Short mmCIF file of C-alpha atoms in Angstrom, two decimals:
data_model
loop_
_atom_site.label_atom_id
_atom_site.label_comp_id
_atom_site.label_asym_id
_atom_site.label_seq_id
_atom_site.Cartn_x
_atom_site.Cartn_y
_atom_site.Cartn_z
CA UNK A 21 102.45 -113.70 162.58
CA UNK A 22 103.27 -109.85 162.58
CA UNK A 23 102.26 -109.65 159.23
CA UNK A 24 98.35 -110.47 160.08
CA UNK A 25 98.77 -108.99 163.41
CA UNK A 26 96.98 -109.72 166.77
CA UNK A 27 94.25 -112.15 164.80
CA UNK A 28 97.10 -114.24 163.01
CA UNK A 29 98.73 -114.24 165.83
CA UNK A 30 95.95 -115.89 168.01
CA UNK A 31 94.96 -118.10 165.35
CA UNK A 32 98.82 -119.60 165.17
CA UNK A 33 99.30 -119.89 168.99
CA UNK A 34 95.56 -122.13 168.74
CA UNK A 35 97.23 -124.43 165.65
CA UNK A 36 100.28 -124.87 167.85
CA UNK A 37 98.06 -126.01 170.99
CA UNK A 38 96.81 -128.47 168.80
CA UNK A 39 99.83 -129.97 167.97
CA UNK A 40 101.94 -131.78 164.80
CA UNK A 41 99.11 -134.37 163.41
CA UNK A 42 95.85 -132.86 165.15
CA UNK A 43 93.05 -133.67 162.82
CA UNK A 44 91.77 -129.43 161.59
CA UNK A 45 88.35 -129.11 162.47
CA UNK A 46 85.98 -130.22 159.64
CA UNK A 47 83.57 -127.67 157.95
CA UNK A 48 80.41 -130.55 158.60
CA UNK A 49 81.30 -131.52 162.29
CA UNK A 50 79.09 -129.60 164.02
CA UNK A 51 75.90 -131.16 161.78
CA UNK A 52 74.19 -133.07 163.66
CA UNK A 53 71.76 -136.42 162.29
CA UNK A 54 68.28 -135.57 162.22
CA UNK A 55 65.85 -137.67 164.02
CA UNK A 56 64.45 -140.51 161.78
CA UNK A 57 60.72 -139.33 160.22
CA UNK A 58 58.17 -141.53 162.34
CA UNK A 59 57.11 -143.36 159.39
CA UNK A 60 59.93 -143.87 157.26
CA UNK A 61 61.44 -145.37 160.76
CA UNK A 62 58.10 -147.85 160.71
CA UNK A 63 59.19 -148.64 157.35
CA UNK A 64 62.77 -149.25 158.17
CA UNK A 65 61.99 -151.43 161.03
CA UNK A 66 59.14 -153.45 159.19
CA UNK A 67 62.25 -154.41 156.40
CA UNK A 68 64.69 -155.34 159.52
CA UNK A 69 62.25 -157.88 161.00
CA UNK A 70 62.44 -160.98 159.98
CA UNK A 71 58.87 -162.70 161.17
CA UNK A 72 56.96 -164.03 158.41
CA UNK A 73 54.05 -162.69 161.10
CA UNK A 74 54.42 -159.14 160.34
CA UNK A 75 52.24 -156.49 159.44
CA UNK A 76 53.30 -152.94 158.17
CA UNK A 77 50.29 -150.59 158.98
CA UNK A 78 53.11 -147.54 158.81
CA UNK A 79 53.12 -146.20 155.13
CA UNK A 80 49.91 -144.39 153.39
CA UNK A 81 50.54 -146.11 150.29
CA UNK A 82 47.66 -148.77 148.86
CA UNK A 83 48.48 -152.66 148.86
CA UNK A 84 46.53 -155.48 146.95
CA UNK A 85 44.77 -158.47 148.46
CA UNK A 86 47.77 -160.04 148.98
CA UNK A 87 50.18 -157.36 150.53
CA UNK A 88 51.93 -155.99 147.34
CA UNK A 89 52.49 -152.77 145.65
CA UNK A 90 49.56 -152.22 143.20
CA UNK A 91 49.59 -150.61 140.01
CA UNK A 92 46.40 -149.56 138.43
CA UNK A 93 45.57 -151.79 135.48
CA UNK A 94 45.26 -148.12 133.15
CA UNK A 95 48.38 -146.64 134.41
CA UNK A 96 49.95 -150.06 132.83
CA UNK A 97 47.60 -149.35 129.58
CA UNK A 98 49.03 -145.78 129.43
CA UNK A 99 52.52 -146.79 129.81
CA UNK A 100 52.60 -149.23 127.04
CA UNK A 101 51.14 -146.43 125.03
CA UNK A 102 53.21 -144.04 125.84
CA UNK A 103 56.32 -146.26 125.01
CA UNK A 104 54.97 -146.86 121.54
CA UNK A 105 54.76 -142.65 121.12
CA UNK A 106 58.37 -142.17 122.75
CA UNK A 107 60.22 -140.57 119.76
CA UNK A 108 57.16 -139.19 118.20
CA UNK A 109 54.57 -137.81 120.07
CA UNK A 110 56.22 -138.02 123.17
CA UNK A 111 60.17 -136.89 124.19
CA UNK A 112 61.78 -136.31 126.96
CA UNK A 113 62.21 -132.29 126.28
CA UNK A 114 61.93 -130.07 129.13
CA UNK A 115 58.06 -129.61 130.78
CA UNK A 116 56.97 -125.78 130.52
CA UNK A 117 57.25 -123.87 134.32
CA UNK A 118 53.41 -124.40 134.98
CA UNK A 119 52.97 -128.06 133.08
CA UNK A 120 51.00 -128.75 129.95
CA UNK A 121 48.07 -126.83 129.21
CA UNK A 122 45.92 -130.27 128.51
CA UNK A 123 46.90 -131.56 131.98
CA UNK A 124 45.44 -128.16 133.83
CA UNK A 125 42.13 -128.07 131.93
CA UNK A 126 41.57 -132.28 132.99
CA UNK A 127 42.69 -131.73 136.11
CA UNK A 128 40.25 -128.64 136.68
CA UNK A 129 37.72 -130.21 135.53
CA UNK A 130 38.01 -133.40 137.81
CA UNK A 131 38.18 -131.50 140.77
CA UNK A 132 35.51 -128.61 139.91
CA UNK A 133 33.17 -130.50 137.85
CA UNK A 134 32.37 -130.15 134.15
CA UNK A 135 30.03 -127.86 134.95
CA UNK A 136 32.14 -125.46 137.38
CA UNK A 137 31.30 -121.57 136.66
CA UNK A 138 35.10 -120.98 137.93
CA UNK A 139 36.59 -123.51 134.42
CA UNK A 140 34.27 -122.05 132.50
CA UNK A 141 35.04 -118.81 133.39
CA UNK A 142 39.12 -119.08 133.50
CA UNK A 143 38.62 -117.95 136.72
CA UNK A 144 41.46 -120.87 138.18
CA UNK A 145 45.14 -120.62 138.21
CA UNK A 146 46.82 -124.29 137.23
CA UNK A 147 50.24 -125.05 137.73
CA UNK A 148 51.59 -128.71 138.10
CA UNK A 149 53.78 -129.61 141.52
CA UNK A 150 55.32 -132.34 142.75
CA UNK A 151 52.50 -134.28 143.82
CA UNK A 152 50.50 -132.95 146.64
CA UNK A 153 53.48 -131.27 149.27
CA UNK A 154 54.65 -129.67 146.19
CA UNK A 155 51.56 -127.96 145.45
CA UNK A 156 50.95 -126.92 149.25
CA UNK A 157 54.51 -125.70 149.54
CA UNK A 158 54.36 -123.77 146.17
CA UNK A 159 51.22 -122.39 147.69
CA UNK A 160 52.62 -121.31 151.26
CA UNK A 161 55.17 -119.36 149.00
CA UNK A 162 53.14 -117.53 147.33
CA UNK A 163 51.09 -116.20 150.10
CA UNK A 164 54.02 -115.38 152.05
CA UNK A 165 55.02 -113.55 149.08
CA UNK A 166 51.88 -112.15 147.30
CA UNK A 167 49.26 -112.02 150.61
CA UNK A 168 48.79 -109.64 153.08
CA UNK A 169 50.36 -110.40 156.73
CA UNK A 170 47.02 -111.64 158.34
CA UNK A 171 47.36 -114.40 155.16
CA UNK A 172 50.33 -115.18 156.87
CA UNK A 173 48.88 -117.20 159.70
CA UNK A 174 47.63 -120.45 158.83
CA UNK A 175 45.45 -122.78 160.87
CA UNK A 176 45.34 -126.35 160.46
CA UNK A 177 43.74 -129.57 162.16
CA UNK A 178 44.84 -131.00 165.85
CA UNK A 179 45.90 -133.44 164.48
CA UNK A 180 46.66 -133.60 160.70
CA UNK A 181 49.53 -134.88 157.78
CA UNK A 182 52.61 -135.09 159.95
CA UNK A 183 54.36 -132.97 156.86
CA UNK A 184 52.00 -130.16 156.96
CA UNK A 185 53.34 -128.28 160.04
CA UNK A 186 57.09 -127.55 158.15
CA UNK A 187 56.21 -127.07 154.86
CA UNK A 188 54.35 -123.67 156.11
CA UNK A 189 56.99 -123.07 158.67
CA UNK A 190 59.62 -123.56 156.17
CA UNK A 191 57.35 -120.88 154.14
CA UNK A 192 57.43 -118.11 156.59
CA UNK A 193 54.11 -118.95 157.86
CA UNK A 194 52.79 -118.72 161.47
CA UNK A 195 51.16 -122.38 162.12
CA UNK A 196 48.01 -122.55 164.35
CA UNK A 197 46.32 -125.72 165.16
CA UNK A 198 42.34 -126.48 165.76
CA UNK A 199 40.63 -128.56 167.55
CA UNK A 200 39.70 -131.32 165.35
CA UNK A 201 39.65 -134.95 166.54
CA UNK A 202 37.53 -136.03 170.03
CA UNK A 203 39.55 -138.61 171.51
CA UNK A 204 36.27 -139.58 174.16
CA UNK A 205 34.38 -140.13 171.21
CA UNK A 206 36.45 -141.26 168.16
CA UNK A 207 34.78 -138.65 166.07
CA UNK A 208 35.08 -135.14 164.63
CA UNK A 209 35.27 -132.81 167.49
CA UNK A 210 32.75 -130.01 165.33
CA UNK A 211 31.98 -127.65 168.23
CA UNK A 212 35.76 -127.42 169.12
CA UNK A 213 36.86 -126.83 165.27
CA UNK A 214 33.97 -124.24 165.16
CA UNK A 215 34.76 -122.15 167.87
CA UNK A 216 37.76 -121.74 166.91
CA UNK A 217 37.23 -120.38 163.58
CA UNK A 218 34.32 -118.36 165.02
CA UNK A 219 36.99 -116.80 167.79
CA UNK A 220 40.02 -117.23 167.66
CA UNK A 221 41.21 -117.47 163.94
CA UNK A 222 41.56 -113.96 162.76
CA UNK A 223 39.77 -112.35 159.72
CA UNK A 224 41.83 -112.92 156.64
CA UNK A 225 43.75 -116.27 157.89
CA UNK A 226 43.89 -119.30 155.98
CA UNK A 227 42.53 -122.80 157.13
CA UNK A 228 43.85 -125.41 155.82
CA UNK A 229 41.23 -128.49 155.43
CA UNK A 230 41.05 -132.16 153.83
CA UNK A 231 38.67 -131.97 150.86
CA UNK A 232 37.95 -136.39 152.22
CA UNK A 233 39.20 -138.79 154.11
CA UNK A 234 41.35 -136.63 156.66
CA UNK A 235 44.48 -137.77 157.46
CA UNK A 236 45.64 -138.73 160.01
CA UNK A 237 42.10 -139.33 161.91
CA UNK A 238 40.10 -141.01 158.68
CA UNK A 239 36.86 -138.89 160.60
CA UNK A 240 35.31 -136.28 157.86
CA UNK A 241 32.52 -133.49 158.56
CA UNK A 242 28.89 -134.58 157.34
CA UNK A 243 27.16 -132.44 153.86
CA UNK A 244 25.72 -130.71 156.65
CA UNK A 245 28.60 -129.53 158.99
CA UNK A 246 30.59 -128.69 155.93
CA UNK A 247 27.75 -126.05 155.08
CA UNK A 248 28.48 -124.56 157.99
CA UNK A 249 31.86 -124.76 158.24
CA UNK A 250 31.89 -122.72 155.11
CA UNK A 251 29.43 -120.36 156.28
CA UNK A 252 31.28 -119.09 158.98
CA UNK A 253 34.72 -118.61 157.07
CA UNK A 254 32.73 -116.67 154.86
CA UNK A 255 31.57 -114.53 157.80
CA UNK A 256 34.82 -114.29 159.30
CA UNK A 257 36.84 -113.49 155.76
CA UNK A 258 38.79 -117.13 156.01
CA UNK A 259 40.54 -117.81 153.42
CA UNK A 260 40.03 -122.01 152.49
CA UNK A 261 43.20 -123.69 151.73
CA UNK A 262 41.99 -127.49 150.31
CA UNK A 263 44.14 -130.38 150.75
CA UNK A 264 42.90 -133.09 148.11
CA UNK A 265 44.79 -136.32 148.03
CA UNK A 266 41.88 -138.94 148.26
CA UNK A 267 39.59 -137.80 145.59
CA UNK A 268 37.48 -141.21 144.67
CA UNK A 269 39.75 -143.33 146.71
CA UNK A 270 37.84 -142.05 150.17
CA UNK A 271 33.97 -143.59 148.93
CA UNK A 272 34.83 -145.00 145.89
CA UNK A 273 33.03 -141.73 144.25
CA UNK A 274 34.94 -139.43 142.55
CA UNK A 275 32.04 -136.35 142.52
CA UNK A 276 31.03 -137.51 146.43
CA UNK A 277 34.45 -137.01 147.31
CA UNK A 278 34.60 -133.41 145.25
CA UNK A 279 31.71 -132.23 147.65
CA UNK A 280 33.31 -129.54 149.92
CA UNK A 281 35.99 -128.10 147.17
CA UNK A 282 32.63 -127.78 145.09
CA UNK A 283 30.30 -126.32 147.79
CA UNK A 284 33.10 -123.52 148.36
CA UNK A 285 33.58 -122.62 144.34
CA UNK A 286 29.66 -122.36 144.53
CA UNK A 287 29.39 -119.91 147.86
CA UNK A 288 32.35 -117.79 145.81
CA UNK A 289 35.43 -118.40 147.53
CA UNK A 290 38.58 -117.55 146.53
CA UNK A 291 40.98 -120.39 147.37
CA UNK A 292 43.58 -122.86 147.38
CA UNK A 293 43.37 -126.23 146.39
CA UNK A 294 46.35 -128.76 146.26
CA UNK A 295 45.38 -131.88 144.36
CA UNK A 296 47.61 -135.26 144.47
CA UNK A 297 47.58 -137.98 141.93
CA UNK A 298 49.89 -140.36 144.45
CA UNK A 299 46.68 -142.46 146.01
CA UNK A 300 44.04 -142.53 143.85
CA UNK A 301 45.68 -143.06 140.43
CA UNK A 302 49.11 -144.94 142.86
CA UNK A 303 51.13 -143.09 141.24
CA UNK A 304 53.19 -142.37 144.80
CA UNK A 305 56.83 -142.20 142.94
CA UNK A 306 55.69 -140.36 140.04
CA UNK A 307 55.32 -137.36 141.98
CA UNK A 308 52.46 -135.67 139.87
CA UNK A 309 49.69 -133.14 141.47
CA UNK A 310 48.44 -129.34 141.21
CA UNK A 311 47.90 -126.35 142.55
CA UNK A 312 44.52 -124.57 141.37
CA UNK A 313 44.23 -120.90 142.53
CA UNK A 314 40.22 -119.76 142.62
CA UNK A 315 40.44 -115.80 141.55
CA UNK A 316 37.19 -113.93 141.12
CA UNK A 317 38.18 -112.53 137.31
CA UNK A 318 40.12 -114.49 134.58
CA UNK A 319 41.88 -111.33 134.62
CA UNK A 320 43.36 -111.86 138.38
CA UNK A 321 43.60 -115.81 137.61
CA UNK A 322 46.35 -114.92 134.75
CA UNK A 323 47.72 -112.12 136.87
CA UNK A 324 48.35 -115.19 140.11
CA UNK A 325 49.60 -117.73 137.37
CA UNK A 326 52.82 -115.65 135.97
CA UNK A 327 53.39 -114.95 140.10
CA UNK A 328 53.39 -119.01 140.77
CA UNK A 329 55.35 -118.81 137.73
CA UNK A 330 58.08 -117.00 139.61
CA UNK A 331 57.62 -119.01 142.75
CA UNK A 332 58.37 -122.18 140.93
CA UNK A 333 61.32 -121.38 138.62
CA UNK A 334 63.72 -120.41 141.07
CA UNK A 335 62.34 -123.74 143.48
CA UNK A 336 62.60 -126.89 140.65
CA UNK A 337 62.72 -124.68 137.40
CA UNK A 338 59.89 -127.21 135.58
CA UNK A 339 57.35 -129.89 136.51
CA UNK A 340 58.34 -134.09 135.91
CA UNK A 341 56.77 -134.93 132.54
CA UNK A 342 56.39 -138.53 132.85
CA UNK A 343 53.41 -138.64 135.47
CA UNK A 344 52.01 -135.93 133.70
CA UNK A 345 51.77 -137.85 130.11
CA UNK A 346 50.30 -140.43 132.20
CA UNK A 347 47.33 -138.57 134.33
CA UNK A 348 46.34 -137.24 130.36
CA UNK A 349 46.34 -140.51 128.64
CA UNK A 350 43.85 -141.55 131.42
CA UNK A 351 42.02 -138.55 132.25
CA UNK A 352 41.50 -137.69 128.43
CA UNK A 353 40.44 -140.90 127.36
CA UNK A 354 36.40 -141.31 127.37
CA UNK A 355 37.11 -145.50 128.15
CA UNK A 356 40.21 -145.31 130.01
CA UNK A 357 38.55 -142.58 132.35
CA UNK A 358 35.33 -145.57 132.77
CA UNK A 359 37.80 -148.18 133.78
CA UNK A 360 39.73 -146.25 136.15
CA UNK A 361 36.59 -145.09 138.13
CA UNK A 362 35.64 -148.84 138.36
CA UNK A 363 39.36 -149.68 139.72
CA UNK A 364 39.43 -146.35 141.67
CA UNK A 365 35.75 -148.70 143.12
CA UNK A 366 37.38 -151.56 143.75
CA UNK A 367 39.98 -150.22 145.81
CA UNK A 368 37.97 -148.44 148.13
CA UNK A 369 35.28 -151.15 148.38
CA UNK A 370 38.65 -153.33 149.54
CA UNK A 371 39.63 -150.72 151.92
CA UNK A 372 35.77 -150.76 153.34
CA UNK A 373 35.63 -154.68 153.33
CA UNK A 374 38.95 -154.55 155.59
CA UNK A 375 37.20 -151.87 158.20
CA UNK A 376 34.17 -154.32 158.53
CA UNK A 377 36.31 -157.21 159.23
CA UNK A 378 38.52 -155.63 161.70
CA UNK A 379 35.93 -154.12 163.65
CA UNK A 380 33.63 -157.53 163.30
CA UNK A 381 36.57 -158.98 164.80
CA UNK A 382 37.40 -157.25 167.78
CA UNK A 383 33.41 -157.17 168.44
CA UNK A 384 33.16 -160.56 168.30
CA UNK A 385 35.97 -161.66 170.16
CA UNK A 386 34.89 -159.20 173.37
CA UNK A 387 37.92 -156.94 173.07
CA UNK A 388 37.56 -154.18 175.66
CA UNK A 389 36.13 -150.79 174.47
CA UNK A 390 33.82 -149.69 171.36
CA UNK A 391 35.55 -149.89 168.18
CA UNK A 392 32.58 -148.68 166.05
CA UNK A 393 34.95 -145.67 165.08
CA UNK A 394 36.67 -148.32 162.60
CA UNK A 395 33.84 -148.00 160.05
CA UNK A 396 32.30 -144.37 160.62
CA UNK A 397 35.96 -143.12 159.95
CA UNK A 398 36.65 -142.94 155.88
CA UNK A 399 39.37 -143.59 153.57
CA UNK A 400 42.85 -145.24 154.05
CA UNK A 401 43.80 -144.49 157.47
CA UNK A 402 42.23 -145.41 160.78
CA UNK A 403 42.85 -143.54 164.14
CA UNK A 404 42.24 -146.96 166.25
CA UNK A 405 42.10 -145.41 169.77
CA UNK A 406 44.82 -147.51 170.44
CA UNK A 407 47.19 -145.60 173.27
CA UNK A 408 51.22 -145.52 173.14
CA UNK A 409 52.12 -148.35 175.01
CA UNK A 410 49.85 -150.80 173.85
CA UNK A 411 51.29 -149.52 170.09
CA UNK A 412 54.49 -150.55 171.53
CA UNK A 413 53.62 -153.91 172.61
CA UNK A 414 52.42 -154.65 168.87
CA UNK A 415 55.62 -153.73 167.20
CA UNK A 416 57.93 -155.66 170.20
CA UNK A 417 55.45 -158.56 170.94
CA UNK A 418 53.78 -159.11 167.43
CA UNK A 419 55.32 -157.52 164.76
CA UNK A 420 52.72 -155.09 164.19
CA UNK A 421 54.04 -151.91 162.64
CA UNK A 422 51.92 -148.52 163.35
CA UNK A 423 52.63 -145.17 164.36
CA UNK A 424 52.64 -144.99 168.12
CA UNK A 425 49.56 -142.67 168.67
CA UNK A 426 47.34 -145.19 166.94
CA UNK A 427 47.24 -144.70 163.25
CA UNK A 428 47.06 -147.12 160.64
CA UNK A 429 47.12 -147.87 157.14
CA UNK A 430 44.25 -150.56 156.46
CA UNK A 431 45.57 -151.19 153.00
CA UNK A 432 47.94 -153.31 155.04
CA UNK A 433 45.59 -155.32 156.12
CA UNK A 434 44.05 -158.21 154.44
CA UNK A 435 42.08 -161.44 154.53
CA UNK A 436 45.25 -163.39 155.32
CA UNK A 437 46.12 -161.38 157.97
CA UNK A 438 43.44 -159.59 159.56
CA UNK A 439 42.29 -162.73 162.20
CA UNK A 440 46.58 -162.29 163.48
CA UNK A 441 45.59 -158.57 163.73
CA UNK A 442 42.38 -159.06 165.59
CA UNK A 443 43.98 -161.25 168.05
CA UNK A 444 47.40 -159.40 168.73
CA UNK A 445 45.00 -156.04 169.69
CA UNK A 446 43.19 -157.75 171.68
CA UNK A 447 45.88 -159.65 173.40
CA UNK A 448 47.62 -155.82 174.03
CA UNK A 449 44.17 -153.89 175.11
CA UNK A 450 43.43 -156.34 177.91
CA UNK A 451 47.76 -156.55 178.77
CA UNK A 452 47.57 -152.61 178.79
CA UNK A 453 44.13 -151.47 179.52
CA UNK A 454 44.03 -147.62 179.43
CA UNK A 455 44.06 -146.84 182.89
CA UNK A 456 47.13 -148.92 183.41
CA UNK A 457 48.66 -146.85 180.95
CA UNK A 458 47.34 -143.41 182.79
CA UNK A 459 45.24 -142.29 179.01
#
């Protein structure tokens, strides 16, 4: 022990209070589990129940008529002809840092229109992500890199994606939220969500909004409110960051669903928008989206697409090529295109069919409170109004899986199940009437 003096010393004397046979200290004992995500738990428990009554209303992820995983009848078409090109036309070589060049000029022009002054005038930095967090995390990097501090602060809904919160943090970012949902009403709280950007957010801070079908609330601003929502981050030097993961999926309308990333190209914005291919084309595992960058010049569009460059090669190095093969075989296909808008149709029109029902239902059979909210809300999720503990008593009493403020996922609801639905909420809003619960 002399030779390492006083330290070695110390350290011996602590081995020999441990004794012949004590276990040394591991280098991973102090990690601790992380608390299960909210939804993946949903999932989990849905799987361990064994009721052939149950319902998963947990997962944003569409379901057919009959409760099964759906896949789009021209992703199947694209697949088959992709596996007749694999050797030729198609390998499995590496993807280049920003994706293929065909990809970024379909997927511009889906989101921005064929007519869009910003494509036409390579004016939009394209780089492919893994699916929609990719592209907003790949974005919070770069303006934590690239933006000036006041960038730095980012503002999103109260409440929004349960994800979007730590991929900023994670980033660097300072997260501030806005008022956004009414909980009296059911509806978009406007006047809240508009003072705030009017007073509180600060000059040259980025909002982050839902291009459709806002998750987790399903509640969307009107033609009209988004004019002015846009007006006054123009006034105020707010800097749009657009989360698009419902394009056509939300109304069944691919260029209705486009309208506010549109509207803000057209008032000359510069701006982010993250686009995901996961819902409306289902291609959840494929993990295929983008990040389009809105510059003023095709001079500072190329300058910001050898930056994300940098951002992504040290992160994942290159894009998944598989999704991407797919999303061109059915974007650059004049008939392929046609036929997925009609399925993109059908899907929607399901996802409308099962709001009318539910909220027939619950009408019908007297249950207490309004529940017009069910159809004025849009797109695949549904903030019911339901409180915590009658949540609860759905997953314990009836095997009703949802998130425990209220959310869920209509695809999970169909014809064969949506009478059991109607009758197990109101069974646990007249056991646990709000003011029992103290909401």
């Amino acid at each position: 022990s002399s030779q390492f003096g006083l330290k070695g010393l110390v350290f011996e004397r602590a081995n020999c209070r441990r004794g012949v046979g004590h276990k040394a200290m591991g280098l991973f004992d102090d990690v601790k589990v992380a608390p299960v995500d909210p939804i993946l738990g949903i999932e989990r428990a849905f799987q361990a129940d064994s009721d052939p009554r149950k319902i998963n209303l947990g997962v944003g992820a569409y379901r057919s008529e009959d409760g099964k995983p759906f896949v789009l009848q021209v992703v199947k078409e694209a697949e088959q002809e992709m596996l007749s090109e694999l050797g030729s036309t198609i390998n499995k070589e590496y993807s280049t840092i920003d994706g293929p060049a065909e990809l970024k000029a379909l997927t511009q022009r889906l989101v921005f229109g064929e007519d869009s002054e910003a494509v036409k005038g390579d004016r939009v930095a394209s780089v492919q992500s893994l699916s929609g967090t990719g592209s907003l995390r790949v974005a919070a990097e770069f303006i934590k890199t690239h933006m000036q501090p006041e960038a730095h602060e980012i503002w999103i809904s109260d409440p929004t994606w349960a994800n979007h919160p730590a991929i900023f943090q994670k980033a660097g970012l300072t997260v501030k939220t806005y008022p956004y949902y009414a909980q009296e009403t059911r509806a978009l709280n406007f006047a809240g969500m508009m003072r705030a950007l009017r007073e509180e957010a600060k000059p040259g801070s980025v909002i982050l909004l839902h291009a459709c079908a806002h998750n987790p609330t399903g509640v969307d601003p009107s033609e009209e409110q988004w004019q002015e929502i846009a007006s006054v981050m123009k006034e105020r030097r707010l800097i749009p960051l657009i989360d698009s993961a419902y394009q056509g999926y939300a109304s069944g309308n691919l260029e209705r669903d486009a309208y506010a990333v549109r509207l803000f190209v057209k008032l000359g914005f510069e701006f982010y928008m993250c686009q995901s291919f996961a819902k409306n084309l289902g291609l959840y595992g494929e993990r295929i989206g983008m990040l389009h960058v809105v510059c003023n010049t095709a001079d500072q569009a190329s300058a910001v697409l050898s930056q994300l460059k940098m951002v992504i090669r040290p992160m994942y190095s290159s894009p998944p090529i598989h999704g991407a093969h797919l999303v061109k075989k059915i974007l650059g296909n004049e008939a392929r295109f046609a036929a997925w808008k009609k399925e993109l149709a059908g899907m929607a029109d399901r996802i409308l069919e099962v709001r009318s029902l539910l909220r027939k239902g619950l009408e019908e059979k007297g249950t207490p409170g309004t529940w017009n909210h069910i159809t004025d809300q849009i797109g695949m999720f549904s903030f019911t109004g339901l409180t915590p503990p009658q949540c609860e008593r759905l997953i314990s009493e009836h095997h009703i899986y949802l998130t425990k403020f209220g959310r869920i996922s209509l695809a999970g609801l169909n014809k064969a199940n949506i009478k059991y639905m109607v009758e197990c909420v109101d069974e646990a809003v007249r056991a646990l009437p709000p003011t029992a619960s103290k909401l």
